[in-house]
Amino acid sequence: MKGIHSIFLACFLASAFACFLASAFDPSPLQDFCVAINDPNNGVFVSGKFCKDPKLAVADDFFFSGLNKPGNTSNRVGSNVTTVNVGQIPGLNTLGISLVRIDYAPNGGQNPPHTHPRGTEILVVVQGTLYVGFVTSNPENRLITKILYPGDVFVFPIGLIHFQYNVGNTAAVAFAGLSSQNAGVITIANAVFGSNPRINPDVLTKAFQLDKNLVTHLQSLF
Ligand SMILES: *[C@@H]1O[C@H](CO)[C@@H](O)[C@H](O)[C@H]1NC(C)=O
Ligand SMILES: *[C@@H]1O[C@H](CO)[C@@H](O)[C@H](O)[C@H]1NC(C)=O
C-alpha cells in the first residue's frame, strides 16, 4: 500500500515532465513461507520479529559469546555448525547479516551438500585443510572447487548447493558470514530422503534413477 502511495506521489511531483516508475527489489523472505491472513489476531510473527523501542536497547542485544568453543563433531557427518544469527543476537534484526563457526572432524568430517535459500556465504579457514565447492544451476551444473588452507577465503553464492570436506588429518575450523539475519539451511540429503512425511519412494526412484530398495534404505537412514 505504502509503495503504491509513493508511486502516486512520485507521479504527482513529476507530472510537469513525465511519470517515472521506479522498480524496487522485493525484500527476501525471512522464513520458508508466510501465508497471508486477514485477521492479525490469528497471526504470528516469525523471523521478522517485532522491534524493541530503540531507547531500551542495551549492549547485550548486540552480543554473543562462545564462538571460541568448538562444536562436538561426533556425529554421522563429522561436523558441527554453531550459528550466530538473529536467534542468538536480537540486534541483528533487519540488518541482513549473520555468522557461523564450523568445526570438522579430522579425515573426512564434512558439512554435507546444502544450500542457504536467503544468503550468500563468505568463509574463512582458520585451521586445517578443506576441499570446498559449489555447483552452478541448470543446465550447466558446473562444479567449482578449491582446496583451502588457513587464511584462505571462499564464497558460496546465494542459493547454490555447496559443501566443505576436511581432507586433512587434523580437526579443521572455519568461520563464515552470511548475507541474511537468518539465511536458512536446506541439507540436500535430509530434505530429499529425510522429509517428514516421506516423499513417495517411486518419485525418488525415478528422479535419482535408483533401485527402489536403495531409496527406501536411504529413507530409513535419515
Ligand atoms: C554441536 O556441538 C554442540 C556443542 O558441543 C552440541 O551440543 C550439539 O549437539 C552438536 N550438534 C551436532 C549436530 O552434533
Ligand atoms: C560429543 O558427542 C558424543 C556423542 O553424543 C559424546 O559421546 C561425547 O561425550 C561428546 N564430547 C564432548 C566433548 O562433549
PDB file of C-alpha atoms and ligand atoms in Angstrom:
ATOM      1  CA  MET A   1       0.000   0.000   0.000  1.00  0.00           C
ATOM      2  CA  LYS A   2       2.737   2.379   1.005  1.00  0.00           C
ATOM      3  CA  GLY A   3       4.606   1.564  -2.234  1.00  0.00           C
ATOM      4  CA  ILE A   4       1.536   2.417  -4.283  1.00  0.00           C
ATOM      5  CA  HIS A   5       1.161   5.725  -2.450  1.00  0.00           C
ATOM      6  CA  SER A   6       4.828   6.533  -3.148  1.00  0.00           C
ATOM      7  CA  ILE A   7       4.354   5.845  -6.842  1.00  0.00           C
ATOM      8  CA  PHE A   8       1.348   8.188  -6.965  1.00  0.00           C
ATOM      9  CA  LEU A   9       3.314  10.828  -5.097  1.00  0.00           C
ATOM     10  CA  ALA A  10       6.243  10.485  -7.492  1.00  0.00           C
ATOM     11  CA  CYS A  11       3.850  10.789 -10.438  1.00  0.00           C
ATOM     12  CA  PHE A  12       2.266  13.877  -8.892  1.00  0.00           C
ATOM     13  CA  LEU A  13       5.619  15.570  -8.259  1.00  0.00           C
ATOM     14  CA  ALA A  14       6.915  14.661 -11.695  1.00  0.00           C
ATOM     15  CA  SER A  15       3.700  15.466 -13.531  1.00  0.00           C
ATOM     16  CA  ALA A  16       5.119  18.562 -15.168  1.00  0.00           C
ATOM     17  CA  PHE A  17       7.582  16.302 -17.009  1.00  0.00           C
ATOM     18  CA  ALA A  18       6.586  12.677 -17.085  1.00  0.00           C
ATOM     19  CA  CYS A  19       5.627   9.908 -14.748  1.00  0.00           C
ATOM     20  CA  PHE A  20       8.606   7.742 -13.828  1.00  0.00           C
ATOM     21  CA  LEU A  21       8.029   4.360 -12.272  1.00  0.00           C
ATOM     22  CA  ALA A  22      10.886   3.179 -10.104  1.00  0.00           C
ATOM     23  CA  SER A  23      11.281  -0.585  -9.768  1.00  0.00           C
ATOM     24  CA  ALA A  24      12.260  -1.943  -6.373  1.00  0.00           C
ATOM     25  CA  PHE A  25      13.579  -5.332  -5.319  1.00  0.00           C
ATOM     26  CA  ASP A  26      11.329  -7.436  -3.095  1.00  0.00           C
ATOM     27  CA  PRO A  27      12.871  -7.927   0.335  1.00  0.00           C
ATOM     28  CA  SER A  28      13.830 -11.573   0.727  1.00  0.00           C
ATOM     29  CA  PRO A  29      11.515 -13.579   2.976  1.00  0.00           C
ATOM     30  CA  LEU A  30      12.876 -14.396   6.405  1.00  0.00           C
ATOM     31  CA  GLN A  31      11.064 -17.695   6.663  1.00  0.00           C
ATOM     32  CA  ASP A  32      10.163 -20.571   4.338  1.00  0.00           C
ATOM     33  CA  PHE A  33       6.696 -19.141   3.801  1.00  0.00           C
ATOM     34  CA  CYS A  34       4.223 -16.695   5.316  1.00  0.00           C
ATOM     35  CA  VAL A  35       0.600 -17.463   4.451  1.00  0.00           C
ATOM     36  CA  ALA A  36      -1.389 -14.222   4.332  1.00  0.00           C
ATOM     37  CA  ILE A  37      -4.266 -13.798   6.793  1.00  0.00           C
ATOM     38  CA  ASN A  38      -6.864 -11.068   7.161  1.00  0.00           C
ATOM     39  CA  ASP A  39      -7.228 -11.152  10.933  1.00  0.00           C
ATOM     40  CA  PRO A  40      -3.906 -10.188  12.568  1.00  0.00           C
ATOM     41  CA  ASN A  41      -5.140 -11.612  15.882  1.00  0.00           C
ATOM     42  CA  ASN A  42      -4.607 -15.073  14.412  1.00  0.00           C
ATOM     43  CA  GLY A  43      -1.141 -14.180  13.152  1.00  0.00           C
ATOM     44  CA  VAL A  44       2.290 -14.995  14.449  1.00  0.00           C
ATOM     45  CA  PHE A  45       5.371 -13.010  13.576  1.00  0.00           C
ATOM     46  CA  VAL A  46       8.102 -15.409  12.501  1.00  0.00           C
ATOM     47  CA  SER A  47      11.740 -14.459  11.846  1.00  0.00           C
ATOM     48  CA  GLY A  48      10.799 -10.879  11.037  1.00  0.00           C
ATOM     49  CA  LYS A  49      10.282 -10.141  14.776  1.00  0.00           C
ATOM     50  CA  PHE A  50       8.829  -7.020  16.310  1.00  0.00           C
ATOM     51  CA  CYS A  51      11.244  -4.181  17.147  1.00  0.00           C
ATOM     52  CA  LYS A  52      12.243  -3.109  20.633  1.00  0.00           C
ATOM     53  CA  ASP A  53      11.945   0.572  21.449  1.00  0.00           C
ATOM     54  CA  PRO A  54      15.472   1.831  20.458  1.00  0.00           C
ATOM     55  CA  LYS A  55      15.730   3.753  23.749  1.00  0.00           C
ATOM     56  CA  LEU A  56      15.569   0.424  25.571  1.00  0.00           C
ATOM     57  CA  ALA A  57      18.315  -1.296  23.527  1.00  0.00           C
ATOM     58  CA  VAL A  58      21.320  -2.496  25.529  1.00  0.00           C
ATOM     59  CA  ALA A  59      24.755  -3.896  24.637  1.00  0.00           C
ATOM     60  CA  ASP A  60      23.582  -7.469  25.184  1.00  0.00           C
ATOM     61  CA  ASP A  61      21.093  -7.042  22.317  1.00  0.00           C
ATOM     62  CA  PHE A  62      24.151  -6.920  20.027  1.00  0.00           C
ATOM     63  CA  PHE A  63      26.326  -9.502  21.786  1.00  0.00           C
ATOM     64  CA  PHE A  64      27.073 -13.225  21.686  1.00  0.00           C
ATOM     65  CA  SER A  65      29.779 -15.154  23.490  1.00  0.00           C
ATOM     66  CA  GLY A  66      31.215 -18.628  22.978  1.00  0.00           C
ATOM     67  CA  LEU A  67      32.369 -18.787  19.383  1.00  0.00           C
ATOM     68  CA  ASN A  68      35.809 -19.758  20.693  1.00  0.00           C
ATOM     69  CA  LYS A  69      34.359 -23.130  21.748  1.00  0.00           C
ATOM     70  CA  PRO A  70      34.463 -25.996  19.232  1.00  0.00           C
ATOM     71  CA  GLY A  71      31.205 -27.748  18.395  1.00  0.00           C
ATOM     72  CA  ASN A  72      31.028 -31.509  19.012  1.00  0.00           C
ATOM     73  CA  THR A  73      31.749 -33.279  15.703  1.00  0.00           C
ATOM     74  CA  SER A  74      30.988 -36.829  16.951  1.00  0.00           C
ATOM     75  CA  ASN A  75      28.022 -37.291  14.631  1.00  0.00           C
ATOM     76  CA  ARG A  76      27.298 -39.018  11.342  1.00  0.00           C
ATOM     77  CA  VAL A  77      28.782 -36.328   9.108  1.00  0.00           C
ATOM     78  CA  GLY A  78      31.655 -35.269  11.360  1.00  0.00           C
ATOM     79  CA  SER A  79      30.920 -31.566  11.522  1.00  0.00           C
ATOM     80  CA  ASN A  80      29.150 -29.070  13.722  1.00  0.00           C
ATOM     81  CA  VAL A  81      27.796 -25.634  12.845  1.00  0.00           C
ATOM     82  CA  THR A  82      27.448 -23.078  15.639  1.00  0.00           C
ATOM     83  CA  THR A  83      25.008 -20.462  14.407  1.00  0.00           C
ATOM     84  CA  VAL A  84      25.019 -16.808  15.426  1.00  0.00           C
ATOM     85  CA  ASN A  85      22.027 -15.256  13.729  1.00  0.00           C
ATOM     86  CA  VAL A  86      19.035 -13.168  14.806  1.00  0.00           C
ATOM     87  CA  GLY A  87      18.010 -16.064  17.034  1.00  0.00           C
ATOM     88  CA  GLN A  88      21.148 -15.556  19.154  1.00  0.00           C
ATOM     89  CA  ILE A  89      21.644 -11.779  18.641  1.00  0.00           C
ATOM     90  CA  PRO A  90      18.288  -9.972  18.515  1.00  0.00           C
ATOM     91  CA  GLY A  91      20.072  -6.758  17.447  1.00  0.00           C
ATOM     92  CA  LEU A  92      20.724  -8.393  14.036  1.00  0.00           C
ATOM     93  CA  ASN A  93      17.053  -7.988  13.151  1.00  0.00           C
ATOM     94  CA  THR A  94      16.692  -6.303   9.718  1.00  0.00           C
ATOM     95  CA  LEU A  95      20.481  -5.924   9.317  1.00  0.00           C
ATOM     96  CA  GLY A  96      20.933  -8.654   6.709  1.00  0.00           C
ATOM     97  CA  ILE A  97      23.992 -10.367   8.164  1.00  0.00           C
ATOM     98  CA  SER A  98      24.895 -13.329  10.403  1.00  0.00           C
ATOM     99  CA  LEU A  99      27.787 -15.591  11.325  1.00  0.00           C
ATOM    100  CA  VAL A 100      28.623 -19.266  11.870  1.00  0.00           C
ATOM    101  CA  ARG A 101      31.521 -21.287  13.230  1.00  0.00           C
ATOM    102  CA  ILE A 102      32.015 -24.676  11.603  1.00  0.00           C
ATOM    103  CA  ASP A 103      34.077 -27.486  13.110  1.00  0.00           C
ATOM    104  CA  TYR A 104      35.158 -30.506  11.059  1.00  0.00           C
ATOM    105  CA  ALA A 105      36.406 -33.822  12.413  1.00  0.00           C
ATOM    106  CA  PRO A 106      39.815 -34.998  11.088  1.00  0.00           C
ATOM    107  CA  ASN A 107      39.940 -37.211   7.976  1.00  0.00           C
ATOM    108  CA  GLY A 108      36.672 -36.580   6.218  1.00  0.00           C
ATOM    109  CA  GLY A 109      34.500 -34.535   8.551  1.00  0.00           C
ATOM    110  CA  GLN A 110      32.143 -32.682   6.259  1.00  0.00           C
ATOM    111  CA  ASN A 111      29.479 -30.046   6.094  1.00  0.00           C
ATOM    112  CA  PRO A 112      27.342 -32.007   3.624  1.00  0.00           C
ATOM    113  CA  PRO A 113      25.853 -30.540   0.421  1.00  0.00           C
ATOM    114  CA  HIS A 114      23.348 -27.873   1.390  1.00  0.00           C
ATOM    115  CA  THR A 115      22.039 -24.507   0.307  1.00  0.00           C
ATOM    116  CA  HIS A 116      21.141 -21.249   2.041  1.00  0.00           C
ATOM    117  CA  PRO A 117      17.928 -20.027   0.429  1.00  0.00           C
ATOM    118  CA  ARG A 118      18.381 -16.466   1.691  1.00  0.00           C
ATOM    119  CA  GLY A 119      22.105 -15.784   1.892  1.00  0.00           C
ATOM    120  CA  THR A 120      25.461 -15.687   0.169  1.00  0.00           C
ATOM    121  CA  GLU A 121      28.242 -17.094   2.359  1.00  0.00           C
ATOM    122  CA  ILE A 122      31.841 -15.927   2.707  1.00  0.00           C
ATOM    123  CA  LEU A 123      34.013 -18.430   4.581  1.00  0.00           C
ATOM    124  CA  VAL A 124      37.498 -18.172   6.072  1.00  0.00           C
ATOM    125  CA  VAL A 125      39.505 -21.208   7.184  1.00  0.00           C
ATOM    126  CA  VAL A 126      41.418 -20.685  10.415  1.00  0.00           C
ATOM    127  CA  GLN A 127      42.649 -24.248  10.949  1.00  0.00           C
ATOM    128  CA  GLY A 128      43.062 -27.372   8.811  1.00  0.00           C
ATOM    129  CA  THR A 129      42.577 -28.121   5.113  1.00  0.00           C
ATOM    130  CA  LEU A 130      39.185 -28.093   3.412  1.00  0.00           C
ATOM    131  CA  TYR A 131      38.073 -29.257  -0.010  1.00  0.00           C
ATOM    132  CA  VAL A 132      35.133 -26.927  -0.769  1.00  0.00           C
ATOM    133  CA  GLY A 133      32.881 -26.412  -3.729  1.00  0.00           C
ATOM    134  CA  PHE A 134      29.554 -25.338  -5.158  1.00  0.00           C
ATOM    135  CA  VAL A 135      27.532 -26.343  -8.218  1.00  0.00           C
ATOM    136  CA  THR A 136      26.003 -23.813 -10.606  1.00  0.00           C
ATOM    137  CA  SER A 137      22.338 -24.029 -11.585  1.00  0.00           C
ATOM    138  CA  ASN A 138      20.820 -25.933 -14.556  1.00  0.00           C
ATOM    139  CA  PRO A 139      21.649 -26.726 -17.265  1.00  0.00           C
ATOM    140  CA  GLU A 140      25.415 -26.314 -16.747  1.00  0.00           C
ATOM    141  CA  ASN A 141      25.616 -27.718 -13.189  1.00  0.00           C
ATOM    142  CA  ARG A 142      29.279 -26.806 -13.216  1.00  0.00           C
ATOM    143  CA  LEU A 143      31.257 -27.821 -10.133  1.00  0.00           C
ATOM    144  CA  ILE A 144      33.610 -25.105  -8.869  1.00  0.00           C
ATOM    145  CA  THR A 145      36.047 -26.311  -6.204  1.00  0.00           C
ATOM    146  CA  LYS A 146      39.135 -25.321  -4.297  1.00  0.00           C
ATOM    147  CA  ILE A 147      41.415 -26.683  -1.580  1.00  0.00           C
ATOM    148  CA  LEU A 148      41.548 -24.159   1.256  1.00  0.00           C
ATOM    149  CA  TYR A 149      44.266 -23.654   3.877  1.00  0.00           C
ATOM    150  CA  PRO A 150      44.307 -21.377   6.943  1.00  0.00           C
ATOM    151  CA  GLY A 151      43.738 -17.791   5.886  1.00  0.00           C
ATOM    152  CA  ASP A 152      42.017 -18.761   2.646  1.00  0.00           C
ATOM    153  CA  VAL A 153      38.599 -17.282   1.896  1.00  0.00           C
ATOM    154  CA  PHE A 154      35.907 -18.700  -0.382  1.00  0.00           C
ATOM    155  CA  VAL A 155      32.437 -17.513  -1.433  1.00  0.00           C
ATOM    156  CA  PHE A 156      29.301 -19.639  -1.888  1.00  0.00           C
ATOM    157  CA  PRO A 157      26.735 -17.626  -3.896  1.00  0.00           C
ATOM    158  CA  ILE A 158      23.172 -17.427  -2.576  1.00  0.00           C
ATOM    159  CA  GLY A 159      21.010 -20.488  -3.215  1.00  0.00           C
ATOM    160  CA  LEU A 160      23.714 -22.698  -4.769  1.00  0.00           C
ATOM    161  CA  ILE A 161      24.411 -26.184  -3.413  1.00  0.00           C
ATOM    162  CA  HIS A 162      27.790 -26.256  -1.676  1.00  0.00           C
ATOM    163  CA  PHE A 163      29.885 -28.313   0.762  1.00  0.00           C
ATOM    164  CA  GLN A 164      33.114 -28.367   2.764  1.00  0.00           C
ATOM    165  CA  TYR A 165      35.130 -31.537   3.368  1.00  0.00           C
ATOM    166  CA  ASN A 166      38.089 -31.935   5.720  1.00  0.00           C
ATOM    167  CA  VAL A 167      40.864 -33.553   3.686  1.00  0.00           C
ATOM    168  CA  GLY A 168      43.443 -33.090   6.445  1.00  0.00           C
ATOM    169  CA  ASN A 169      44.268 -35.394   9.347  1.00  0.00           C
ATOM    170  CA  THR A 170      43.682 -32.717  11.969  1.00  0.00           C
ATOM    171  CA  ALA A 171      40.465 -31.021  13.058  1.00  0.00           C
ATOM    172  CA  ALA A 172      39.517 -28.066  10.856  1.00  0.00           C
ATOM    173  CA  VAL A 173      37.782 -24.830  11.809  1.00  0.00           C
ATOM    174  CA  ALA A 174      36.159 -22.176   9.640  1.00  0.00           C
ATOM    175  CA  PHE A 175      34.066 -19.078  10.257  1.00  0.00           C
ATOM    176  CA  ALA A 176      31.580 -17.745   7.736  1.00  0.00           C
ATOM    177  CA  GLY A 177      29.468 -14.638   7.294  1.00  0.00           C
ATOM    178  CA  LEU A 178      26.053 -14.901   5.620  1.00  0.00           C
ATOM    179  CA  SER A 179      24.160 -12.075   3.959  1.00  0.00           C
ATOM    180  CA  SER A 180      20.946 -12.557   5.925  1.00  0.00           C
ATOM    181  CA  GLN A 181      19.932 -12.287   9.560  1.00  0.00           C
ATOM    182  CA  ASN A 182      18.610 -15.840   9.049  1.00  0.00           C
ATOM    183  CA  ALA A 183      19.993 -17.365   5.838  1.00  0.00           C
ATOM    184  CA  GLY A 184      18.212 -20.715   6.285  1.00  0.00           C
ATOM    185  CA  VAL A 185      19.737 -24.115   5.544  1.00  0.00           C
ATOM    186  CA  ILE A 186      18.456 -26.926   3.337  1.00  0.00           C
ATOM    187  CA  THR A 187      20.649 -30.026   3.669  1.00  0.00           C
ATOM    188  CA  ILE A 188      20.003 -31.875   0.423  1.00  0.00           C
ATOM    189  CA  ALA A 189      20.126 -35.462   1.713  1.00  0.00           C
ATOM    190  CA  ASN A 190      17.940 -34.658   4.724  1.00  0.00           C
ATOM    191  CA  ALA A 191      15.391 -32.756   2.667  1.00  0.00           C
ATOM    192  CA  VAL A 192      15.175 -35.394  -0.077  1.00  0.00           C
ATOM    193  CA  PHE A 193      15.472 -38.657   1.890  1.00  0.00           C
ATOM    194  CA  GLY A 194      14.507 -37.466   5.364  1.00  0.00           C
ATOM    195  CA  SER A 195      11.436 -35.346   4.736  1.00  0.00           C
ATOM    196  CA  ASN A 196       8.523 -35.667   7.152  1.00  0.00           C
ATOM    197  CA  PRO A 197       6.406 -37.351   5.956  1.00  0.00           C
ATOM    198  CA  ARG A 198       8.489 -39.278   3.425  1.00  0.00           C
ATOM    199  CA  ILE A 199       8.375 -38.456  -0.285  1.00  0.00           C
ATOM    200  CA  ASN A 200       6.756 -41.376  -2.146  1.00  0.00           C
ATOM    201  CA  PRO A 201       9.750 -43.668  -2.982  1.00  0.00           C
ATOM    202  CA  ASP A 202       8.506 -44.003  -6.571  1.00  0.00           C
ATOM    203  CA  VAL A 203       9.255 -40.308  -7.027  1.00  0.00           C
ATOM    204  CA  LEU A 204      12.808 -40.645  -5.756  1.00  0.00           C
ATOM    205  CA  THR A 205      13.414 -43.936  -7.584  1.00  0.00           C
ATOM    206  CA  LYS A 206      12.820 -42.240 -10.900  1.00  0.00           C
ATOM    207  CA  ALA A 207      14.279 -38.866 -10.008  1.00  0.00           C
ATOM    208  CA  PHE A 208      17.593 -40.342  -8.892  1.00  0.00           C
ATOM    209  CA  GLN A 209      17.494 -43.373 -11.234  1.00  0.00           C
ATOM    210  CA  LEU A 210      17.933 -45.703  -8.258  1.00  0.00           C
ATOM    211  CA  ASP A 211      16.642 -49.112  -7.295  1.00  0.00           C
ATOM    212  CA  LYS A 212      13.536 -48.679  -5.137  1.00  0.00           C
ATOM    213  CA  ASN A 213      15.075 -50.793  -2.329  1.00  0.00           C
ATOM    214  CA  LEU A 214      18.008 -48.428  -2.222  1.00  0.00           C
ATOM    215  CA  VAL A 215      15.613 -45.472  -1.983  1.00  0.00           C
ATOM    216  CA  THR A 216      13.735 -46.984   0.961  1.00  0.00           C
ATOM    217  CA  HIS A 217      17.091 -47.874   2.559  1.00  0.00           C
ATOM    218  CA  LEU A 218      18.264 -44.263   2.176  1.00  0.00           C
ATOM    219  CA  GLN A 219      14.955 -43.061   3.598  1.00  0.00           C
ATOM    220  CA  SER A 220      15.475 -45.278   6.634  1.00  0.00           C
ATOM    221  CA  LEU A 221      18.873 -43.650   7.276  1.00  0.00           C
ATOM    222  CA  PHE A 222      17.540 -40.094   7.589  1.00  0.00           C
TER     223      PHE A 222
HETATM  224  C1  LIG B   1      27.226 -29.405  18.130  1.00  0.00           C
HETATM  225  O1  LIG B   1      28.013 -29.135  19.261  1.00  0.00           O
HETATM  226  C2  LIG B   1      27.251 -28.747  20.403  1.00  0.00           C
HETATM  227  C3  LIG B   1      28.233 -28.335  21.471  1.00  0.00           C
HETATM  228  O2  LIG B   1      29.188 -29.351  21.705  1.00  0.00           O
HETATM  229  C4  LIG B   1      26.362 -29.902  20.791  1.00  0.00           C
HETATM  230  O3  LIG B   1      25.563 -29.519  21.895  1.00  0.00           O
HETATM  231  C5  LIG B   1      25.458 -30.273  19.628  1.00  0.00           C
HETATM  232  O4  LIG B   1      24.680 -31.413  19.945  1.00  0.00           O
HETATM  233  C6  LIG B   1      26.289 -30.565  18.398  1.00  0.00           C
HETATM  234  N1  LIG B   1      25.416 -30.755  17.258  1.00  0.00           N
HETATM  235  C7  LIG B   1      25.505 -31.829  16.443  1.00  0.00           C
HETATM  236  C8  LIG B   1      24.550 -31.851  15.289  1.00  0.00           C
HETATM  237  O5  LIG B   1      26.307 -32.718  16.591  1.00  0.00           O
HETATM  238  C1  LIG B   2      30.389 -35.433  21.838  1.00  0.00           C
HETATM  239  O1  LIG B   2      29.221 -36.138  21.491  1.00  0.00           O
HETATM  240  C2  LIG B   2      29.343 -37.536  21.712  1.00  0.00           C
HETATM  241  C3  LIG B   2      28.103 -38.193  21.118  1.00  0.00           C
HETATM  242  O2  LIG B   2      26.938 -37.522  21.504  1.00  0.00           O
HETATM  243  C4  LIG B   2      29.518 -37.792  23.211  1.00  0.00           C
HETATM  244  O3  LIG B   2      29.650 -39.167  23.443  1.00  0.00           O
HETATM  245  C5  LIG B   2      30.781 -37.048  23.678  1.00  0.00           C
HETATM  246  O4  LIG B   2      30.908 -37.175  25.090  1.00  0.00           O
HETATM  247  C6  LIG B   2      30.720 -35.580  23.314  1.00  0.00           C
HETATM  248  N1  LIG B   2      32.007 -34.954  23.606  1.00  0.00           N
HETATM  249  C7  LIG B   2      32.113 -33.839  24.310  1.00  0.00           C
HETATM  250  C8  LIG B   2      33.490 -33.293  24.475  1.00  0.00           C
HETATM  251  O5  LIG B   2      31.144 -33.261  24.799  1.00  0.00           O
END
